[in-house]
Amino acid sequence: MQKKKVFPSAQDTYNSIMELLSKIKSHIESFIKEPKGHPSVAPDLDRVAKLAETFMEQRPKSAKGFQEMSDSLDQEGVNLWNISGVITSSGELQTAQTQIGTGLGLIDDGVSFLLPVRLAAFRLVQAGLEAKPGVSALLNLLRMASKTGVALSEAGNNAVAGSVLTSAAKYEEMLRNAEDPEGTHRHDIASSTIVYFSSRMEAAWNEGNVTVAEIMSKKIAENEQHLALLTPQVREYLAVKFHAIGRSMLKESKAQAADAVGWLQRALALVDKANDETTGSLAKSKISILRTLALAYFTSESYDRAEAVLDELIPIVDSGQAQESQEYQQLRWLRLAVYKRRKARESALTEALKSIVDHMPWAESNITEVLQELGTLSQQHGAMSFKAGETNYADRFLLSLIFHCSKDDNHARAMNSLEDVFSLLSESDVELGNVVITACMTVCSFTLAMALRTSCNPFQLIWRFGGKLHQGKKWAAAADWYLLGSHQLFRRPSPEMSNKCYRKAALCYIELKEYAKASTVIRRCGSNEAATHYVTFLTAVYQGLENEAIRSINEMQKAPDFDRKMLLLATQVAHRSEMRLVLLSVLNHLLKTLKFGCSGEIVVEAMTLLRCMIKLILGLLVDPIANRTALINTMVEHFRTAKILAASALEQKAVSLIMKDLSWLWRRAYNSAVQGCSEWEGCGDQISELFEIAKLLLETQCQASPLVPDDESRMYLISATFAAVSGKVLSTREMITATGTLNPQILRTMNADIRKAKADIERAVQQEGPLRNADITSRGETYVHVLRIFEAEMCVQLSDWDEVSDIVKKVVKTGPLCVGTYEAIADMLWINKDCPVKVLQECLEVSITIPSKQMQHPPSSLAVPRAILVASLDQNTLSVERFSRWLRAICTTLITRDTPEGRLKAVGFCEQAIGVIEEHDSPQDSYPMDERHWLLGTAFNMAIECVHFLYSLFANSLAFFLFDLAGLLLTQTGSRLDEAKRWFEAALGTCRFVPGGKEQAAKISESYTNLLSRFEKAKETHLGAAMTLDSFMNSARMPNPVRFPMATHWSLPPNASACLPTGSERRLTCCPGFIILPCRSATDNCKYPRTTAVLGPSKRDRRFSRVYNPPAQLFFLGARARHPPASHVVGPPAQGAW
């Protein structure tokens, strides 16, 4: 016997760990109850962590015993981690760090007790990890490693933290390569991965490794896919971490202000991504980040950017509740400092001071600070006054100054000089000449003398210098000149010129890639001009703001001066930027600008745009975070437009121009609908409509083509037709289930659609293609049968039973596939409580229709259920078990109705069942045993009933001979005798296939013989007596009725009521228990010349259900005992009458 393999080193390590854990847990439990007076367990926890690492090194690749130890260590690690959570929530951290000690060389702070516990727990779980862990195990281990590593790093134990995070890197890689095809863990994977990167970033920052921290932060910021799956709380947590690092860099040194800007921008981007989920904490975080970012820009001397940030931040602060807080007041002072550094005009400085005064608490220190600030500003302004008619001096002065400043090598000084002069003139009473309003776009080259001589206005000169710098690609200088042209001095007489300057300045900033400045500038342009909205669109695109870009396109199309060429330019920009949603919006607006008419080129262009948009939407649907419902609705809307255009082109006979587009569109619609069946949840109506559109587009293509549709087109045509109407049926079912109500109009419309689809499929199948394809015929027939089931379902919902009957009659004429359809319809009727029995019976019996020449009054058609059942078995469309169940249901219904035709059908079915048992007696497909017993019992009982009926009939044969019904007696005797024999033979045949069949066959044979012998004796005895009485009655010729005492009322049978003499109450009563009604004369075309009916009571509502002793009752064929109506009552005779 082979001995079990032992790992002594691993076993010893495991035993040591378990011994230490037993000691540690007892101390921790005592500590939780009473924190004071316990020895330190940190050294023991440190030792457990090291032993767990040793255990991992001793791990073999596979061993059963080792796996049991690993599972035990894993459970101990989980328990220890849970204990750390209990300790954290107990609020005793401060006591813990004084009682237990630091251990592991940690600093003496509030987490000194938790760190050894968490480290040991992590190492134990790591030691118990499986060789091939699952996604859940990797997620838990990565979270534990991230939390432990960052806690150790914050405590200053960088070496141990590095070791833990190194292990976490391995698990992060395993998690990245793990398979998650259904996306069940994608949110958890994203969260755990981002938290791991954050832990690495914090650890690196605590070690002073700025490079690694920077790399980790970029991994977080650039991982758009994972960031989109994070919750707002996690994004806020990351933004706070970035903000803390950027703020610490800004505090350490002003030289690091530029580096701090990058961290703060990443923090702001994370907060901006949560705009749709803004909460109170997110809003506060955003304000804090913007405040630090403005300070960083100010420190790095980026005053323009600082002003842009403050312009965004101050309105948020002013609209908040804590407007007068000290932090917000510092922002207002910072804005004033930025204005002073930029040497802004005094009006801007005054506005900044006014905001400070409006929101400051009224205290002596605050008032003194404001007064000191006012003292540094110049309060003296040079006032220039001119008499009427002397405005040309101001124009000449400005032209000279502008020309002089354009030659200044110090660009900033020139701009400041011009800004000051423009402000002074704007605040004075000077008005420039009317020439300011005209010819602003002139860029001709002229000298100062020519400018003065031709009375050129200053705005023209500013525009000229700005344009010259723009052509030389000196974007910053050109932007400054354009902003001068937007000064208040020129805005009052000509606001449209200022808007042009704003747009040109914004374009210059876009060229400089300073998109924040461009956005700030273009927002100052408040006009509803298409060009302004286009520039706004450009700034939004370059900043990656999709919603803002789409909004700008919408506003641009509404502008009064809109030009379609702008949309063409926007299409190029959106395509280059790879912003598919923006491109989709632009193409949609481009489609709306087309003027549809008789031109074929317009239809071609529209089809091209539709194809581009549909292809874009299909690409966007692949993104797991896309708004699928909106995209799918948009795509269906575009397909609707394509359908309308195709129909219009067919009317105009211009389909040849768009034949390729039609082919692409119907195939794309069909494939998209097929894909949506498995991927689009809750979009059943859209999927059905896509199939319908694919069918219509394909029909349009086939109608316009001079060639006969090929087999592929026909196959897709019938498939799309079937799928479209099937989807509508399913949607109707869901609506009925959801609302619990039936809308007859919707059901009728649905029924009409089903009939149309059925006709379309049949027409497509009957078309002759280039080659005859049997697959198309087979599939088309299958679809038609399913549609018949749907049609029957709608009719059942509407309770239109006549229509259901017509459908059933049509189904059985359609070939071998009718069995499944027939069975499905029968199932629906069987479970429907409102279905009439006649309809259900018709459905159960319906089959191949053949005429019957043997019946005296044949119906229009005779159902032969045997044919459909046998055909079902021959074609392998119905299993033997289901065959037996259906046969039992049909036979039960036929026997219950108790008509001669029904009984003959039932015995025929039973005989057929015996043949099926003989043919299918294999264990795999055998006739069910319970059905065999049912066949045996039913056949025997029916045989006994037939014999009893015959015995009773001959026991009362006297009446038949008395009234010339001997022929009827003999006819009924022969038919029922034959029927009884068939039932006995069926019972004997079934005995061969049931357990104990020989014994049961012997008993049945004995009963058969005895009953037939009794029947023959009764026949000889009673028939002879009846014939003697008949001769006597013929000689006596009794003219008057003979009455016997009667105590029971009887109802007339249906075939007797017609034979009563009109207006007569003549009665003939003979033999106790019988009433015989005299017939009309022979000239009344009576079926029976001398008598009409013999009536007898029955104790149950079924004929021939029980045998009574003669001559108590007579059973007459065709009469059913029931409570008689008043008009058919034959009353009791008078007492004592003979």
Short mmCIF file of C-alpha atoms in Angstrom, two decimals, residues 11-361:
data_model
loop_
_atom_site.label_atom_id
_atom_site.label_comp_id
_atom_site.label_asym_id
_atom_site.label_seq_id
_atom_site.Cartn_x
_atom_site.Cartn_y
_atom_site.Cartn_z
CA GLN A 11 3.21 21.10 8.00
CA ASP A 12 5.51 22.53 10.66
CA THR A 13 4.97 26.04 9.38
CA TYR A 14 1.22 25.49 9.37
CA ASN A 15 1.28 24.17 12.94
CA SER A 16 3.29 27.19 14.11
CA ILE A 17 0.85 29.56 12.48
CA MET A 18 -2.17 27.89 14.03
CA GLU A 19 -0.52 27.90 17.47
CA LEU A 20 0.24 31.61 17.24
CA LEU A 21 -3.24 32.38 15.97
CA SER A 22 -4.80 30.58 18.92
CA LYS A 23 -2.78 32.73 21.27
CA ILE A 24 -3.46 35.96 19.36
CA LYS A 25 -7.22 35.46 19.11
CA SER A 26 -7.59 34.94 22.83
CA HIS A 27 -5.70 38.20 23.51
CA ILE A 28 -7.73 40.11 20.93
CA GLU A 29 -11.04 38.88 22.31
CA SER A 30 -10.01 39.95 25.80
CA PHE A 31 -8.81 43.28 24.46
CA ILE A 32 -12.11 44.01 22.69
CA LYS A 33 -13.98 43.43 25.97
CA GLU A 34 -11.50 45.39 28.11
CA PRO A 35 -8.80 47.41 26.24
CA LYS A 36 -6.65 48.07 29.30
CA GLY A 37 -4.05 45.84 30.90
CA HIS A 38 -3.24 43.44 28.05
CA PRO A 39 0.21 42.54 26.66
CA SER A 40 1.18 43.47 23.11
CA VAL A 41 0.38 40.94 20.38
CA ALA A 42 2.03 42.93 17.57
CA PRO A 43 5.22 40.77 17.55
CA ASP A 44 3.13 37.62 17.27
CA LEU A 45 1.14 39.11 14.40
CA ASP A 46 4.40 40.07 12.71
CA ARG A 47 5.62 36.52 13.06
CA VAL A 48 2.35 35.11 11.64
CA ALA A 49 2.76 37.31 8.56
CA LYS A 50 6.33 36.09 8.01
CA LEU A 51 5.35 32.44 8.52
CA ALA A 52 2.56 32.86 5.99
CA GLU A 53 5.13 34.09 3.48
CA THR A 54 7.30 31.07 4.26
CA PHE A 55 4.30 28.79 3.78
CA MET A 56 3.72 30.25 0.31
CA GLU A 57 7.33 29.49 -0.66
CA GLN A 58 6.91 25.84 0.48
CA ARG A 59 3.70 25.33 -1.51
CA PRO A 60 3.87 22.48 -4.08
CA LYS A 61 1.94 22.68 -7.33
CA SER A 62 -0.75 20.19 -6.31
CA ALA A 63 -1.39 18.14 -3.19
CA LYS A 64 -4.64 17.29 -1.49
CA GLY A 65 -3.31 17.59 2.03
CA PHE A 66 -1.67 20.91 1.25
CA GLN A 67 -4.94 22.23 -0.18
CA GLU A 68 -6.68 21.51 3.12
CA MET A 69 -4.06 23.52 4.99
CA SER A 70 -4.40 26.36 2.47
CA ASP A 71 -8.16 26.47 2.94
CA SER A 72 -7.71 26.59 6.71
CA LEU A 73 -5.24 29.50 6.47
CA ASP A 74 -7.57 31.33 4.10
CA GLN A 75 -10.45 31.05 6.57
CA GLU A 76 -8.23 32.23 9.44
CA GLY A 77 -7.14 35.22 7.37
CA VAL A 78 -10.74 36.16 6.61
CA ASN A 79 -11.67 35.89 10.28
CA LEU A 80 -8.71 38.05 11.29
CA TRP A 81 -9.65 40.68 8.70
CA ASN A 82 -13.20 40.75 10.02
CA ILE A 83 -11.83 41.19 13.56
CA SER A 84 -9.91 44.25 12.38
CA GLY A 85 -13.21 45.72 11.21
CA VAL A 86 -14.73 45.13 14.66
CA ILE A 87 -11.76 46.84 16.28
CA THR A 88 -12.09 49.80 13.91
CA SER A 89 -15.75 50.30 14.70
CA SER A 90 -15.26 49.99 18.46
CA GLY A 91 -13.64 53.41 18.72
CA GLU A 92 -10.79 52.13 20.91
CA LEU A 93 -7.87 52.83 18.55
CA GLN A 94 -6.29 55.34 20.85
CA THR A 95 -6.32 52.90 23.78
CA ALA A 96 -5.10 50.10 21.52
CA GLN A 97 -1.96 51.89 20.45
CA THR A 98 -0.93 52.52 24.06
CA GLN A 99 -1.68 48.98 25.30
CA ILE A 100 -0.40 46.73 22.53
CA GLY A 101 2.49 48.73 21.12
CA THR A 102 3.62 49.61 17.69
CA GLY A 103 5.14 46.33 16.47
CA LEU A 104 6.47 46.18 12.94
CA GLY A 105 8.32 49.42 13.52
CA LEU A 106 5.24 51.56 12.92
CA ILE A 107 4.89 55.06 14.24
CA ASP A 108 2.88 55.47 17.41
CA ASP A 109 -0.47 56.70 16.08
CA GLY A 110 -4.11 55.66 15.97
CA VAL A 111 -3.66 52.88 13.42
CA SER A 112 -0.70 51.15 15.06
CA PHE A 113 -2.86 48.31 16.33
CA LEU A 114 -4.81 47.74 13.13
CA LEU A 115 -1.78 47.53 10.84
CA PRO A 116 -0.30 44.28 12.23
CA VAL A 117 -3.75 42.68 12.25
CA ARG A 118 -4.49 43.60 8.63
CA LEU A 119 -1.00 42.64 7.44
CA ALA A 120 -1.27 39.21 9.06
CA ALA A 121 -4.78 38.73 7.67
CA PHE A 122 -3.64 39.63 4.16
CA ARG A 123 -0.67 37.26 4.28
CA LEU A 124 -2.87 34.41 5.52
CA VAL A 125 -5.42 34.90 2.75
CA GLN A 126 -2.56 35.16 0.27
CA ALA A 127 -1.10 31.88 1.58
CA GLY A 128 -4.46 30.16 1.18
CA LEU A 129 -5.00 31.35 -2.39
CA GLU A 130 -5.79 28.65 -4.94
CA ALA A 131 -3.44 27.89 -7.82
CA LYS A 132 -6.04 29.16 -10.29
CA PRO A 133 -8.14 31.65 -8.35
CA GLY A 134 -11.45 32.97 -9.60
CA VAL A 135 -12.38 36.56 -10.29
CA SER A 136 -14.06 37.02 -6.89
CA ALA A 137 -11.01 35.76 -5.01
CA LEU A 138 -8.70 38.07 -6.97
CA LEU A 139 -10.99 41.03 -6.33
CA ASN A 140 -11.02 40.44 -2.56
CA LEU A 141 -7.26 39.92 -2.40
CA LEU A 142 -6.55 43.04 -4.49
CA ARG A 143 -8.77 45.16 -2.21
CA MET A 144 -7.06 43.80 0.91
CA ALA A 145 -3.61 44.44 -0.56
CA SER A 146 -4.52 48.01 -1.57
CA LYS A 147 -5.91 48.91 1.86
CA THR A 148 -3.01 47.28 3.71
CA GLY A 149 -0.35 48.80 1.48
CA VAL A 150 -1.62 52.35 1.68
CA ALA A 151 -2.08 52.10 5.46
CA LEU A 152 1.51 50.87 5.90
CA SER A 153 2.76 53.64 3.63
CA GLU A 154 0.92 56.33 5.58
CA ALA A 155 2.41 54.90 8.78
CA GLY A 156 5.93 55.23 7.34
CA ASN A 157 6.69 51.52 6.89
CA ASN A 158 7.57 51.87 3.21
CA ALA A 159 9.50 48.59 2.90
CA VAL A 160 6.59 46.39 4.01
CA ALA A 161 4.14 48.54 2.04
CA GLY A 162 6.25 48.04 -1.09
CA SER A 163 6.22 44.27 -0.58
CA VAL A 164 2.44 44.19 -0.19
CA LEU A 165 1.84 46.40 -3.22
CA THR A 166 4.25 44.31 -5.28
CA SER A 167 2.07 41.31 -4.55
CA ALA A 168 -0.97 43.40 -5.44
CA ALA A 169 0.59 44.17 -8.85
CA LYS A 170 0.65 40.46 -9.63
CA TYR A 171 -2.99 40.06 -8.68
CA GLU A 172 -3.94 43.12 -10.70
CA GLU A 173 -2.33 41.56 -13.78
CA MET A 174 -4.13 38.26 -13.15
CA LEU A 175 -7.41 40.14 -12.78
CA ARG A 176 -6.78 42.04 -15.99
CA ASN A 177 -6.27 38.78 -17.87
CA ALA A 178 -9.17 36.97 -16.18
CA GLU A 179 -12.15 36.05 -18.31
CA ASP A 180 -15.49 37.66 -17.57
CA PRO A 181 -17.49 37.09 -20.78
CA GLU A 182 -20.85 38.12 -19.32
CA GLY A 183 -19.49 41.26 -17.66
CA THR A 184 -20.78 40.25 -14.24
CA HIS A 185 -17.77 41.65 -12.38
CA ARG A 186 -16.88 44.59 -14.65
CA HIS A 187 -17.90 47.23 -12.10
CA ASP A 188 -15.99 45.50 -9.29
CA ILE A 189 -12.93 44.98 -11.51
CA ALA A 190 -12.92 48.64 -12.49
CA SER A 191 -13.28 49.81 -8.88
CA SER A 192 -10.61 47.45 -7.51
CA THR A 193 -8.14 48.29 -10.29
CA ILE A 194 -8.53 52.04 -9.86
CA VAL A 195 -8.20 51.77 -6.05
CA TYR A 196 -5.03 49.73 -6.54
CA PHE A 197 -3.53 52.40 -8.80
CA SER A 198 -4.50 54.99 -6.21
CA SER A 199 -2.76 53.01 -3.48
CA ARG A 200 0.40 52.74 -5.58
CA MET A 201 0.20 56.46 -6.25
CA GLU A 202 -0.13 57.35 -2.55
CA ALA A 203 2.64 54.96 -1.54
CA ALA A 204 4.98 56.41 -4.15
CA TRP A 205 4.13 59.94 -3.06
CA ASN A 206 4.78 59.10 0.60
CA GLU A 207 8.19 57.66 -0.39
CA GLY A 208 9.00 60.83 -2.33
CA ASN A 209 8.94 59.05 -5.68
CA VAL A 210 7.09 61.72 -7.66
CA THR A 211 7.74 60.02 -11.01
CA VAL A 212 5.95 56.79 -10.09
CA ALA A 213 3.13 58.75 -8.48
CA GLU A 214 2.75 60.75 -11.68
CA ILE A 215 2.63 57.57 -13.78
CA MET A 216 -0.03 56.02 -11.55
CA SER A 217 -2.14 59.17 -11.64
CA LYS A 218 -2.04 59.22 -15.43
CA LYS A 219 -3.07 55.57 -15.54
CA ILE A 220 -6.10 56.49 -13.50
CA ALA A 221 -6.99 59.62 -15.45
CA GLU A 222 -6.52 58.02 -18.88
CA ASN A 223 -8.47 54.84 -18.13
CA GLU A 224 -11.79 56.17 -19.41
CA GLN A 225 -13.38 52.74 -19.58
CA HIS A 226 -12.87 51.99 -15.89
CA LEU A 227 -13.65 55.53 -14.77
CA ALA A 228 -17.03 55.36 -16.48
CA LEU A 229 -17.97 52.36 -14.32
CA LEU A 230 -17.04 53.96 -11.01
CA THR A 231 -19.56 55.29 -8.55
CA PRO A 232 -19.59 59.01 -7.76
CA GLN A 233 -18.16 58.26 -4.31
CA VAL A 234 -15.08 56.54 -5.77
CA ARG A 235 -14.53 59.32 -8.30
CA GLU A 236 -14.79 61.87 -5.54
CA TYR A 237 -12.29 59.85 -3.46
CA LEU A 238 -9.78 59.89 -6.35
CA ALA A 239 -10.33 63.60 -6.96
CA VAL A 240 -9.64 64.32 -3.28
CA LYS A 241 -6.40 62.32 -3.47
CA PHE A 242 -5.23 64.20 -6.57
CA HIS A 243 -6.20 67.47 -4.97
CA ALA A 244 -4.29 66.66 -1.77
CA ILE A 245 -1.10 65.84 -3.69
CA GLY A 246 -1.39 68.94 -5.88
CA ARG A 247 -2.04 71.15 -2.86
CA SER A 248 0.94 69.71 -0.98
CA MET A 249 3.19 70.36 -3.98
CA LEU A 250 1.94 73.93 -4.11
CA LYS A 251 2.69 74.44 -0.40
CA GLU A 252 6.19 72.95 -0.57
CA SER A 253 7.56 75.23 -3.25
CA LYS A 254 6.36 77.83 -5.68
CA ALA A 255 8.67 76.29 -8.26
CA GLN A 256 6.41 73.23 -8.27
CA ALA A 257 3.30 75.27 -9.07
CA ALA A 258 3.36 74.20 -12.72
CA ASP A 259 3.54 70.50 -11.70
CA ALA A 260 0.75 71.02 -9.19
CA VAL A 261 -1.45 72.36 -11.99
CA GLY A 262 -1.38 68.94 -13.70
CA TRP A 263 -2.55 67.15 -10.55
CA LEU A 264 -5.30 69.68 -9.97
CA GLN A 265 -6.49 69.49 -13.56
CA ARG A 266 -6.82 65.73 -13.27
CA ALA A 267 -8.77 66.15 -10.05
CA LEU A 268 -11.09 68.67 -11.73
CA ALA A 269 -11.62 66.31 -14.69
CA LEU A 270 -12.73 63.53 -12.32
CA VAL A 271 -15.24 65.82 -10.64
CA ASP A 272 -16.56 67.12 -13.97
CA LYS A 273 -17.33 63.57 -15.11
CA ALA A 274 -19.89 63.36 -12.32
CA ASN A 275 -21.91 66.36 -13.49
CA ASP A 276 -25.05 64.27 -13.88
CA GLU A 277 -24.68 62.87 -10.36
CA THR A 278 -23.68 65.99 -8.51
CA THR A 279 -24.18 65.82 -4.78
CA GLY A 280 -23.40 68.24 -2.00
CA SER A 281 -20.00 66.71 -1.29
CA LEU A 282 -19.06 66.70 -4.99
CA ALA A 283 -19.98 70.37 -5.33
CA LYS A 284 -17.81 71.27 -2.34
CA SER A 285 -14.93 69.21 -3.71
CA LYS A 286 -15.20 70.98 -7.04
CA ILE A 287 -15.11 74.40 -5.42
CA SER A 288 -12.07 73.41 -3.34
CA ILE A 289 -10.24 72.08 -6.39
CA LEU A 290 -11.03 75.19 -8.46
CA ARG A 291 -9.82 77.40 -5.64
CA THR A 292 -6.48 75.59 -5.41
CA LEU A 293 -6.19 75.54 -9.23
CA ALA A 294 -6.71 79.30 -9.43
CA LEU A 295 -4.03 79.78 -6.78
CA ALA A 296 -1.67 77.47 -8.71
CA TYR A 297 -2.21 79.44 -11.91
CA PHE A 298 -1.61 82.66 -10.01
CA THR A 299 1.58 81.32 -8.45
CA SER A 300 2.86 80.11 -11.83
CA GLU A 301 2.05 83.56 -13.28
CA SER A 302 -0.60 82.18 -15.65
CA TYR A 303 -2.92 85.09 -14.92
CA ASP A 304 -5.19 84.56 -17.91
CA ARG A 305 -5.95 81.00 -16.86
CA ALA A 306 -6.35 82.09 -13.26
CA GLU A 307 -8.90 84.66 -14.40
CA ALA A 308 -10.78 82.04 -16.44
CA VAL A 309 -10.96 79.71 -13.43
CA LEU A 310 -12.10 82.50 -11.14
CA ASP A 311 -14.73 83.61 -13.66
CA GLU A 312 -16.14 80.11 -13.47
CA LEU A 313 -15.78 79.79 -9.71
CA ILE A 314 -17.04 83.16 -8.42
CA PRO A 315 -20.62 82.77 -9.79
CA ILE A 316 -20.83 79.33 -8.14
CA VAL A 317 -19.64 80.81 -4.85
CA ASP A 318 -21.98 83.79 -5.04
CA SER A 319 -24.99 81.56 -5.68
CA GLY A 320 -24.22 79.31 -2.70
CA GLN A 321 -25.50 79.55 0.82
CA ALA A 322 -22.18 80.31 2.55
CA GLN A 323 -21.41 83.42 0.52
CA GLU A 324 -19.61 85.23 3.33
CA SER A 325 -17.28 82.41 4.41
CA GLN A 326 -13.62 83.25 4.82
CA GLU A 327 -12.53 80.80 2.13
CA TYR A 328 -14.82 82.32 -0.46
CA GLN A 329 -13.77 85.82 0.50
CA GLN A 330 -10.16 84.86 -0.20
CA LEU A 331 -11.21 83.92 -3.71
CA ARG A 332 -12.56 87.43 -4.29
CA TRP A 333 -9.30 88.92 -3.03
CA LEU A 334 -7.41 86.56 -5.34
CA ARG A 335 -9.44 87.80 -8.30
CA LEU A 336 -8.55 91.36 -7.41
CA ALA A 337 -4.87 90.41 -7.26
CA VAL A 338 -5.12 88.76 -10.69
CA TYR A 339 -6.69 91.92 -12.15
CA LYS A 340 -3.92 94.04 -10.69
CA ARG A 341 -1.19 91.78 -12.08
CA ARG A 342 -2.85 91.88 -15.48
CA LYS A 343 -3.21 95.66 -15.15
CA ALA A 344 -6.90 95.48 -15.91
CA ARG A 345 -8.91 98.61 -16.39
CA GLU A 346 -10.22 100.32 -13.32
CA SER A 347 -13.81 99.35 -14.00
CA ALA A 348 -12.83 95.70 -13.58
CA LEU A 349 -10.94 96.52 -10.40
CA THR A 350 -13.92 98.43 -9.08
CA GLU A 351 -16.23 95.49 -9.75
CA ALA A 352 -13.84 93.17 -7.93
CA LEU A 353 -13.68 95.50 -4.92
CA LYS A 354 -17.43 95.90 -4.94
CA SER A 355 -17.87 92.10 -4.73
CA ILE A 356 -15.48 92.00 -1.76
CA VAL A 357 -17.34 94.75 0.06
CA ASP A 358 -20.75 93.19 -0.62
CA HIS A 359 -19.78 89.87 0.97
CA MET A 360 -17.44 90.83 3.78
CA PRO A 361 -18.43 90.93 7.46
#
